[in-house]
């Protein structure tokens, strides 16, 4: 069952003018709507990574490709791209996928869970899996099927 926001809640911060009318990200969810580049909308204000104590938090990653456009035909491909982005941001902090202790995942479609979970499991291989919460949600960009954020632990040198 698809949930729709009341009209009063569609005034999102990512609104812009296009073709003489006010367009929100929700309006652009139509499959026939062109996918905007991130340069078409104001970039949100947040940190990609944040270190506090022995933890590093990595903001939610989507399957962005060149020009900040969503890439990947299905949820498995998008999941791999999200996880590769997480790994790259962790590397900038001197960490790796083995240091991830918790992920939060948002899927746009419940029916994508099995394919997502398969790609997620392949990424981590035989390593100890992080804890995870997975929810179904509408994402901010059309074409995005998954978003993943992570918390990693800095291991003390012994």
GROMACS .gro file of N, CA and C in nm:
model
  474
    1UNK      N    1   0.084  -0.118   0.000
    1UNK     CA    2   0.000   0.000   0.000
    1UNK      C    3   0.088   0.124   0.000
    2UNK      N    4   0.065   0.214  -0.092
    2UNK     CA    5   0.142   0.336  -0.104
    2UNK      C    6   0.077   0.447  -0.021
    3UNK      N    7   0.159   0.512   0.063
    3UNK     CA    8   0.106   0.621   0.144
    3UNK      C    9   0.135   0.753   0.075
    4UNK      N   10   0.040   0.844   0.079
    4UNK     CA   11   0.057   0.974   0.016
    4UNK      C   12   0.049   1.081   0.124
    5UNK      N   13   0.131   1.182   0.113
    5UNK     CA   14   0.127   1.294   0.206
    5UNK      C   15   0.010   1.385   0.173
    6UNK      N   16  -0.053   1.442   0.276
    6UNK     CA   17  -0.155   1.543   0.248
    6UNK      C   18  -0.092   1.660   0.174
    7UNK      N   19  -0.172   1.731   0.097
    7UNK     CA   20  -0.122   1.843   0.016
    7UNK      C   21  -0.046   1.943   0.100
    8UNK      N   22  -0.086   1.965   0.224
    8UNK     CA   23  -0.018   2.063   0.310
    8UNK      C   24   0.125   2.022   0.341
    9UNK      N   25   0.160   1.893   0.329
    9UNK     CA   26   0.294   1.848   0.363
    9UNK      C   27   0.385   1.836   0.241
   10UNK      N   28   0.342   1.879   0.126
   10UNK     CA   29   0.425   1.866   0.007
   10UNK      C   30   0.512   1.988  -0.017
   11UNK      N   31   0.509   2.086   0.071
   11UNK     CA   32   0.594   2.203   0.058
   11UNK      C   33   0.730   2.172   0.120
   12UNK      N   34   0.815   2.102   0.046
   12UNK     CA   35   0.944   2.058   0.095
   12UNK      C   36   1.053   2.161   0.065
   13UNK      N   37   1.165   2.154   0.139
   13UNK     CA   38   1.273   2.250   0.115
   13UNK      C   39   1.340   2.235  -0.020
   14UNK      N   40   1.319   2.122  -0.088
   14UNK     CA   41   1.381   2.101  -0.218
   14UNK      C   42   1.291   2.146  -0.332
   15UNK      N   43   1.209   2.246  -0.308
   15UNK     CA   44   1.116   2.293  -0.411
   15UNK      C   45   1.189   2.386  -0.507
   16UNK      N   46   1.142   2.392  -0.629
   16UNK     CA   47   1.199   2.481  -0.728
   16UNK      C   48   1.095   2.513  -0.834
   17UNK      N   49   1.127   2.608  -0.921
   17UNK     CA   50   1.039   2.642  -1.033
   17UNK      C   51   1.088   2.567  -1.156
   18UNK      N   52   0.996   2.508  -1.229
   18UNK     CA   53   1.029   2.441  -1.354
   18UNK      C   54   0.910   2.457  -1.446
   19UNK      N   55   0.935   2.498  -1.567
   19UNK     CA   56   0.831   2.515  -1.669
   19UNK      C   57   0.717   2.601  -1.617
   20UNK      N   58   0.752   2.707  -1.541
   20UNK     CA   59   0.652   2.803  -1.497
   20UNK      C   60   0.564   2.757  -1.383
   21UNK      N   61   0.595   2.641  -1.322
   21UNK     CA   62   0.513   2.599  -1.208
   21UNK      C   63   0.605   2.555  -1.095
   22UNK      N   64   0.551   2.556  -0.976
   22UNK     CA   65   0.626   2.516  -0.858
   22UNK      C   66   0.630   2.364  -0.853
   23UNK      N   67   0.751   2.305  -0.845
   23UNK     CA   68   0.767   2.160  -0.846
   23UNK      C   69   0.836   2.119  -0.717
   24UNK      N   70   0.784   2.019  -0.649
   24UNK     CA   71   0.852   1.965  -0.531
   24UNK      C   72   0.910   1.831  -0.568
   25UNK      N   73   0.995   1.779  -0.479
   25UNK     CA   74   1.053   1.648  -0.502
   25UNK      C   75   0.942   1.543  -0.514
   26UNK      N   76   0.832   1.559  -0.441
   26UNK     CA   77   0.723   1.462  -0.451
   26UNK      C   78   0.662   1.464  -0.590
   27UNK      N   79   0.651   1.585  -0.651
   27UNK     CA   80   0.598   1.594  -0.786
   27UNK      C   81   0.685   1.517  -0.884
   28UNK      N   82   0.816   1.516  -0.860
   28UNK     CA   83   0.909   1.454  -0.953
   28UNK      C   84   0.917   1.303  -0.936
   29UNK      N   85   0.839   1.245  -0.849
   29UNK     CA   86   0.841   1.101  -0.831
   29UNK      C   87   0.772   1.028  -0.946
   30UNK      N   88   0.705   1.101  -1.031
   30UNK     CA   89   0.639   1.039  -1.145
   30UNK      C   90   0.744   0.969  -1.230
   31UNK      N   91   0.718   0.844  -1.273
   31UNK     CA   92   0.816   0.772  -1.354
   31UNK      C   93   0.850   0.843  -1.484
   32UNK      N   94   0.760   0.926  -1.535
   32UNK     CA   95   0.786   0.993  -1.661
   32UNK      C   96   0.862   1.125  -1.643
   33UNK      N   97   0.877   1.169  -1.518
   33UNK     CA   98   0.947   1.295  -1.492
   33UNK      C   99   1.096   1.277  -1.512
   34UNK      N  100   1.164   1.377  -1.570
   34UNK     CA  101   1.308   1.366  -1.588
   34UNK      C  102   1.377   1.368  -1.451
   35UNK      N  103   1.485   1.292  -1.440
   35UNK     CA  104   1.559   1.287  -1.315
   35UNK      C  105   1.649   1.410  -1.305
   36UNK      N  106   1.636   1.490  -1.199
   36UNK     CA  107   1.718   1.610  -1.188
   36UNK      C  108   1.859   1.576  -1.143
   37UNK      N  109   1.955   1.656  -1.186
   37UNK     CA  110   2.090   1.647  -1.131
   37UNK      C  111   2.087   1.723  -0.999
   38UNK      N  112   2.178   1.690  -0.909
   38UNK     CA  113   2.182   1.761  -0.781
   38UNK      C  114   2.208   1.909  -0.801
   39UNK      N  115   2.264   1.947  -0.914
   39UNK     CA  116   2.287   2.088  -0.940
   39UNK      C  117   2.157   2.162  -0.967
   40UNK      N  118   2.047   2.088  -0.991
   40UNK     CA  119   1.917   2.150  -1.015
   40UNK      C  120   1.847   2.194  -0.887
   41UNK      N  121   1.894   2.143  -0.773
   41UNK     CA  122   1.829   2.174  -0.646
   41UNK      C  123   1.934   2.218  -0.546
   42UNK      N  124   1.893   2.297  -0.446
   42UNK     CA  125   1.991   2.337  -0.344
   42UNK      C  126   2.042   2.215  -0.269
   43UNK      N  127   2.173   2.211  -0.245
   43UNK     CA  128   2.229   2.100  -0.170
   43UNK      C  129   2.192   2.111  -0.023
   44UNK      N  130   2.154   2.001   0.038
   44UNK     CA  131   2.121   2.004   0.181
   44UNK      C  132   2.246   2.030   0.263
   45UNK      N  133   2.227   2.080   0.382
   45UNK     CA  134   2.339   2.114   0.470
   45UNK      C  135   2.358   2.004   0.573
   46UNK      N  136   2.468   1.929   0.564
   46UNK     CA  137   2.501   1.823   0.659
   46UNK      C  138   2.646   1.782   0.639
   47UNK      N  139   2.701   1.709   0.735
   47UNK     CA  140   2.837   1.654   0.725
   47UNK      C  141   2.829   1.514   0.666
   48UNK      N  142   2.921   1.482   0.577
   48UNK     CA  143   2.926   1.345   0.524
   48UNK      C  144   2.971   1.248   0.630
   49UNK      N  145   3.071   1.288   0.710
   49UNK     CA  146   3.116   1.206   0.821
   49UNK      C  147   3.132   1.294   0.943
   50UNK      N  148   3.119   1.231   1.058
   50UNK     CA  149   3.136   1.304   1.184
   50UNK      C  150   3.195   1.208   1.286
   51UNK      N  151   3.311   1.247   1.340
   51UNK     CA  152   3.380   1.165   1.439
   51UNK      C  153   3.351   1.220   1.578
   52UNK      N  154   3.313   1.131   1.668
   52UNK     CA  155   3.293   1.170   1.808
   52UNK      C  156   3.336   1.052   1.895
   53UNK      N  157   3.434   1.076   1.980
   53UNK     CA  158   3.487   0.967   2.062
   53UNK      C  159   3.539   0.857   1.974
   54UNK      N  160   3.498   0.734   2.000
   54UNK     CA  161   3.545   0.618   1.924
   54UNK      C  162   3.451   0.581   1.809
   55UNK      N  163   3.357   0.672   1.775
   55UNK     CA  164   3.261   0.642   1.669
   55UNK      C  165   3.274   0.741   1.553
   56UNK      N  166   3.247   0.689   1.433
   56UNK     CA  167   3.237   0.773   1.313
   56UNK      C  168   3.100   0.748   1.254
   57UNK      N  169   3.025   0.855   1.234
   57UNK     CA  170   2.892   0.848   1.173
   57UNK      C  171   2.905   0.890   1.028
   58UNK      N  172   2.849   0.812   0.938
   58UNK     CA  173   2.850   0.844   0.796
   58UNK      C  174   2.705   0.870   0.754
   59UNK      N  175   2.682   0.988   0.699
   59UNK     CA  176   2.547   1.025   0.654
   59UNK      C  177   2.496   0.928   0.549
   60UNK      N  178   2.364   0.926   0.537
   60UNK     CA  179   2.300   0.837   0.441
   60UNK      C  180   2.355   0.856   0.301
   61UNK      N  181   2.384   0.744   0.235
   61UNK     CA  182   2.438   0.744   0.100
   61UNK      C  183   2.335   0.688   0.003
   62UNK      N  184   2.322   0.755  -0.110
   62UNK     CA  185   2.238   0.705  -0.218
   62UNK      C  186   2.329   0.664  -0.333
   63UNK      N  187   2.273   0.604  -0.433
   63UNK     CA  188   2.350   0.552  -0.546
   63UNK      C  189   2.381   0.662  -0.647
   64UNK      N  190   2.457   0.762  -0.602
   64UNK     CA  191   2.493   0.872  -0.691
   64UNK      C  192   2.606   0.831  -0.784
   65UNK      N  193   2.592   0.872  -0.908
   65UNK     CA  194   2.698   0.855  -1.006
   65UNK      C  195   2.745   0.994  -1.049
   66UNK      N  196   2.800   1.000  -1.167
   66UNK     CA  197   2.849   1.127  -1.221
   66UNK      C  198   2.736   1.228  -1.228
   67UNK      N  199   2.766   1.352  -1.190
   67UNK     CA  200   2.666   1.457  -1.192
   67UNK      C  201   2.561   1.441  -1.084
   68UNK      N  202   2.592   1.358  -0.983
   68UNK     CA  203   2.501   1.333  -0.872
   68UNK      C  204   2.365   1.281  -0.920
   69UNK      N  205   2.368   1.202  -1.025
   69UNK     CA  206   2.246   1.137  -1.072
   69UNK      C  207   2.242   0.996  -1.015
   70UNK      N  208   2.122   0.948  -0.985
   70UNK     CA  209   2.105   0.812  -0.934
   70UNK      C  210   2.140   0.713  -1.045
   71UNK      N  211   2.225   0.615  -1.013
   71UNK     CA  212   2.267   0.514  -1.110
   71UNK      C  213   2.227   0.376  -1.058
   72UNK      N  214   2.212   0.284  -1.149
   72UNK     CA  215   2.179   0.146  -1.113
   72UNK      C  216   2.035   0.115  -1.148
   73UNK      N  217   2.017   0.008  -1.223
   73UNK     CA  218   1.883  -0.031  -1.270
   73UNK      C  219   1.794  -0.084  -1.160
   74UNK      N  220   1.850  -0.155  -1.065
   74UNK     CA  221   1.768  -0.216  -0.961
   74UNK      C  222   1.825  -0.190  -0.824
   75UNK      N  223   1.756  -0.242  -0.724
   75UNK     CA  224   1.797  -0.216  -0.586
   75UNK      C  225   1.931  -0.283  -0.554
   76UNK      N  226   1.963  -0.397  -0.613
   76UNK     CA  227   2.090  -0.463  -0.585
   76UNK      C  228   2.207  -0.376  -0.632
   77UNK      N  229   2.198  -0.324  -0.753
   77UNK     CA  230   2.304  -0.237  -0.806
   77UNK      C  231   2.315  -0.109  -0.723
   78UNK      N  232   2.201  -0.050  -0.688
   78UNK     CA  233   2.204   0.071  -0.607
   78UNK      C  234   2.260   0.044  -0.467
   79UNK      N  235   2.229  -0.072  -0.411
   79UNK     CA  236   2.282  -0.108  -0.280
   79UNK      C  237   2.433  -0.117  -0.284
   80UNK      N  238   2.487  -0.184  -0.387
   80UNK     CA  239   2.633  -0.195  -0.399
   80UNK      C  240   2.696  -0.056  -0.408
   81UNK      N  241   2.636   0.034  -0.487
   81UNK     CA  242   2.690   0.169  -0.501
   81UNK      C  243   2.686   0.244  -0.368
   82UNK      N  244   2.575   0.235  -0.297
   82UNK     CA  245   2.565   0.301  -0.165
   82UNK      C  246   2.674   0.251  -0.071
   83UNK      N  247   2.692   0.119  -0.067
   83UNK     CA  248   2.791   0.061   0.023
   83UNK      C  249   2.934   0.099  -0.018
   84UNK      N  250   2.960   0.108  -0.148
   84UNK     CA  251   3.091   0.154  -0.195
   84UNK      C  252   3.116   0.299  -0.153
   85UNK      N  253   3.012   0.382  -0.160
   85UNK     CA  254   3.025   0.522  -0.113
   85UNK      C  255   3.055   0.525   0.036
   86UNK      N  256   2.983   0.444   0.115
   86UNK     CA  257   3.010   0.437   0.259
   86UNK      C  258   3.155   0.398   0.284
   87UNK      N  259   3.200   0.297   0.213
   87UNK     CA  260   3.337   0.249   0.231
   87UNK      C  261   3.439   0.358   0.199
   88UNK      N  262   3.414   0.434   0.093
   88UNK     CA  263   3.505   0.543   0.056
   88UNK      C  264   3.510   0.651   0.165
   89UNK      N  265   3.393   0.686   0.221
   89UNK     CA  266   3.390   0.786   0.327
   89UNK      C  267   3.458   0.734   0.454
   90UNK      N  268   3.440   0.607   0.484
   90UNK     CA  269   3.510   0.548   0.599
   90UNK      C  270   3.660   0.549   0.578
   91UNK      N  271   3.704   0.520   0.455
   91UNK     CA  272   3.848   0.520   0.425
   91UNK      C  273   3.908   0.658   0.451
   92UNK      N  274   3.831   0.763   0.425
   92UNK     CA  275   3.881   0.899   0.450
   92UNK      C  276   3.904   0.923   0.600
   93UNK      N  277   3.845   0.839   0.683
   93UNK     CA  278   3.862   0.846   0.829
   93UNK      C  279   3.956   0.736   0.879
   94UNK      N  280   4.018   0.663   0.785
   94UNK     CA  281   4.111   0.556   0.823
   94UNK      C  282   4.041   0.428   0.866
   95UNK      N  283   3.917   0.409   0.823
   95UNK     CA  284   3.838   0.292   0.862
   95UNK      C  285   3.797   0.212   0.739
   96UNK      N  286   3.740   0.094   0.763
   96UNK     CA  287   3.695   0.008   0.653
   96UNK      C  288   3.558  -0.050   0.686
   97UNK      N  289   3.506  -0.132   0.595
   97UNK     CA  290   3.375  -0.195   0.617
   97UNK      C  291   3.375  -0.283   0.742
   98UNK      N  292   3.491  -0.337   0.778
   98UNK     CA  293   3.500  -0.422   0.898
   98UNK      C  294   3.474  -0.342   1.026
   99UNK      N  295   3.484  -0.210   1.019
   99UNK     CA  296   3.464  -0.126   1.137
   99UNK      C  297   3.318  -0.082   1.155
  100UNK      N  298   3.232  -0.112   1.058
  100UNK     CA  299   3.091  -0.073   1.068
  100UNK      C  300   3.023  -0.158   1.174
  101UNK      N  301   2.957  -0.090   1.271
  101UNK     CA  302   2.887  -0.162   1.377
  101UNK      C  303   2.736  -0.150   1.365
  102UNK      N  304   2.685  -0.053   1.288
  102UNK     CA  305   2.540  -0.031   1.276
  102UNK      C  306   2.511   0.036   1.143
  103UNK      N  307   2.408  -0.011   1.075
  103UNK     CA  308   2.359   0.059   0.956
  103UNK      C  309   2.209   0.082   0.972
  104UNK      N  310   2.164   0.187   0.906
  104UNK     CA  311   2.021   0.213   0.892
  104UNK      C  312   1.994   0.221   0.743
  105UNK      N  313   1.891   0.151   0.699
  105UNK     CA  314   1.860   0.140   0.557
  105UNK      C  315   1.717   0.183   0.533
  106UNK      N  316   1.698   0.261   0.426
  106UNK     CA  317   1.565   0.300   0.382
  106UNK      C  318   1.546   0.244   0.242
  107UNK      N  319   1.440   0.168   0.222
  107UNK     CA  320   1.403   0.114   0.091
  107UNK      C  321   1.273   0.179   0.047
  108UNK      N  322   1.262   0.211  -0.081
  108UNK     CA  323   1.138   0.272  -0.130
  108UNK      C  324   1.029   0.168  -0.152
  109UNK      N  325   1.068   0.040  -0.172
  109UNK     CA  326   0.968  -0.064  -0.199
  109UNK      C  327   0.996  -0.187  -0.112
  110UNK      N  328   0.897  -0.230  -0.039
  110UNK     CA  329   0.910  -0.348   0.046
  110UNK      C  330   0.952  -0.469  -0.036
  111UNK      N  331   0.899  -0.482  -0.156
  111UNK     CA  332   0.930  -0.599  -0.239
  111UNK      C  333   1.077  -0.606  -0.282
  112UNK      N  334   1.154  -0.500  -0.261
  112UNK     CA  335   1.297  -0.500  -0.294
  112UNK      C  336   1.383  -0.557  -0.183
  113UNK      N  337   1.323  -0.591  -0.068
  113UNK     CA  338   1.404  -0.631   0.047
  113UNK      C  339   1.495  -0.750   0.017
  114UNK      N  340   1.444  -0.853  -0.045
  114UNK     CA  341   1.525  -0.974  -0.069
  114UNK      C  342   1.647  -0.943  -0.155
  115UNK      N  343   1.629  -0.870  -0.265
  115UNK     CA  344   1.743  -0.835  -0.353
  115UNK      C  345   1.840  -0.743  -0.280
  116UNK      N  346   1.788  -0.649  -0.203
  116UNK     CA  347   1.874  -0.561  -0.123
  116UNK      C  348   1.958  -0.645  -0.026
  117UNK      N  349   1.891  -0.734   0.049
  117UNK     CA  350   1.958  -0.813   0.152
  117UNK      C  351   2.067  -0.901   0.092
  118UNK      N  352   2.042  -0.955  -0.026
  118UNK     CA  353   2.142  -1.038  -0.095
  118UNK      C  354   2.267  -0.955  -0.128
  119UNK      N  355   2.248  -0.837  -0.187
  119UNK     CA  356   2.361  -0.751  -0.222
  119UNK      C  357   2.435  -0.704  -0.097
  120UNK      N  358   2.361  -0.672   0.007
  120UNK     CA  359   2.418  -0.627   0.134
  120UNK      C  360   2.506  -0.738   0.193
  121UNK      N  361   2.453  -0.860   0.196
  121UNK     CA  362   2.528  -0.974   0.249
  121UNK      C  363   2.654  -1.002   0.169
  122UNK      N  364   2.647  -0.991   0.036
  122UNK     CA  365   2.764  -1.012  -0.049
  122UNK      C  366   2.872  -0.908  -0.019
  123UNK      N  367   2.833  -0.784   0.006
  123UNK     CA  368   2.929  -0.678   0.035
  123UNK      C  369   3.009  -0.712   0.162
  124UNK      N  370   2.942  -0.759   0.265
  124UNK     CA  371   3.010  -0.787   0.392
  124UNK      C  372   3.075  -0.925   0.395
  125UNK      N  373   3.036  -1.013   0.304
  125UNK     CA  374   3.099  -1.145   0.296
  125UNK      C  375   3.088  -1.222   0.426
  126UNK      N  376   3.200  -1.279   0.468
  126UNK     CA  377   3.202  -1.361   0.589
  126UNK      C  378   3.232  -1.281   0.715
  127UNK      N  379   3.242  -1.150   0.703
  127UNK     CA  380   3.271  -1.066   0.820
  127UNK      C  381   3.152  -1.066   0.914
  128UNK      N  382   3.177  -1.027   1.038
  128UNK     CA  383   3.068  -1.009   1.133
  128UNK      C  384   2.980  -0.896   1.082
  129UNK      N  385   2.853  -0.925   1.065
  129UNK     CA  386   2.762  -0.824   1.011
  129UNK      C  387   2.731  -0.717   1.115
  130UNK      N  388   2.718  -0.591   1.070
  130UNK     CA  389   2.675  -0.487   1.163
  130UNK      C  390   2.527  -0.507   1.200
  131UNK      N  391   2.486  -0.448   1.311
  131UNK     CA  392   2.342  -0.447   1.340
  131UNK      C  393   2.278  -0.359   1.233
  132UNK      N  394   2.148  -0.378   1.213
  132UNK     CA  395   2.083  -0.304   1.104
  132UNK      C  396   1.936  -0.282   1.134
  133UNK      N  397   1.889  -0.165   1.096
  133UNK     CA  398   1.746  -0.136   1.092
  133UNK      C  399   1.713  -0.109   0.947
  134UNK      N  400   1.603  -0.165   0.898
  134UNK     CA  401   1.560  -0.145   0.759
  134UNK      C  402   1.413  -0.104   0.759
  135UNK      N  403   1.385   0.007   0.695
  135UNK     CA  404   1.247   0.056   0.689
  135UNK      C  405   1.211   0.093   0.546
  136UNK      N  406   1.082   0.094   0.517
  136UNK     CA  407   1.032   0.141   0.389
  136UNK      C  408   0.999   0.288   0.401
  137UNK      N  409   1.047   0.369   0.306
  137UNK     CA  410   1.024   0.513   0.313
  137UNK      C  411   1.033   0.574   0.174
  138UNK      N  412   0.970   0.689   0.157
  138UNK     CA  413   0.989   0.766   0.035
  138UNK      C  414   1.123   0.838   0.049
  139UNK      N  415   1.204   0.831  -0.056
  139UNK     CA  416   1.334   0.899  -0.054
  139UNK      C  417   1.323   1.032  -0.127
  140UNK      N  418   1.421   1.118  -0.104
  140UNK     CA  419   1.414   1.256  -0.152
  140UNK      C  420   1.440   1.272  -0.302
  141UNK      N  421   1.498   1.174  -0.367
  141UNK     CA  422   1.527   1.187  -0.510
  141UNK      C  423   1.456   1.079  -0.590
  142UNK      N  424   1.397   1.117  -0.702
  142UNK     CA  425   1.332   1.017  -0.787
  142UNK      C  426   1.434   0.918  -0.841
  143UNK      N  427   1.395   0.795  -0.849
  143UNK     CA  428   1.484   0.691  -0.898
  143UNK      C  429   1.566   0.626  -0.789
  144UNK      N  430   1.575   0.689  -0.671
  144UNK     CA  431   1.650   0.630  -0.560
  144UNK      C  432   1.566   0.518  -0.499
  145UNK      N  433   1.624   0.399  -0.491
  145UNK     CA  434   1.555   0.284  -0.435
  145UNK      C  435   1.602   0.250  -0.295
  146UNK      N  436   1.720   0.301  -0.257
  146UNK     CA  437   1.779   0.267  -0.127
  146UNK      C  438   1.869   0.381  -0.079
  147UNK      N  439   1.874   0.399   0.051
  147UNK     CA  440   1.967   0.491   0.116
  147UNK      C  441   2.021   0.418   0.238
  148UNK      N  442   2.152   0.430   0.261
  148UNK     CA  443   2.215   0.360   0.372
  148UNK      C  444   2.308   0.455   0.448
  149UNK      N  445   2.293   0.458   0.581
  149UNK     CA  446   2.386   0.532   0.666
  149UNK      C  447   2.455   0.431   0.756
  150UNK      N  448   2.569   0.472   0.813
  150UNK     CA  449   2.647   0.378   0.895
  150UNK      C  450   2.710   0.447   1.015
  151UNK      N  451   2.734   0.365   1.117
  151UNK     CA  452   2.813   0.406   1.233
  151UNK      C  453   2.927   0.306   1.239
  152UNK      N  454   3.049   0.357   1.250
  152UNK     CA  455   3.168   0.272   1.259
  152UNK      C  456   3.242   0.300   1.388
  153UNK      N  457   3.312   0.198   1.435
  153UNK     CA  458   3.387   0.213   1.559
  153UNK      C  459   3.535   0.219   1.528
  154UNK      N  460   3.603   0.314   1.591
  154UNK     CA  461   3.748   0.326   1.579
  154UNK      C  462   3.809   0.228   1.678
  155UNK      N  463   3.882   0.133   1.626
  155UNK     CA  464   3.942   0.032   1.713
  155UNK      C  465   4.071   0.087   1.771
  156UNK      N  466   4.089   0.067   1.899
  156UNK     CA  467   4.211   0.117   1.964
  156UNK      C  468   4.330   0.032   1.921
  157UNK      N  469   4.443   0.099   1.904
  157UNK     CA  470   4.565   0.028   1.866
  157UNK      C  471   4.618  -0.044   1.991
  158UNK      N  472   4.635  -0.175   1.980
  158UNK     CA  473   4.686  -0.248   2.097
  158UNK      C  474   4.816  -0.315   2.067
   0.00000   0.00000   0.00000
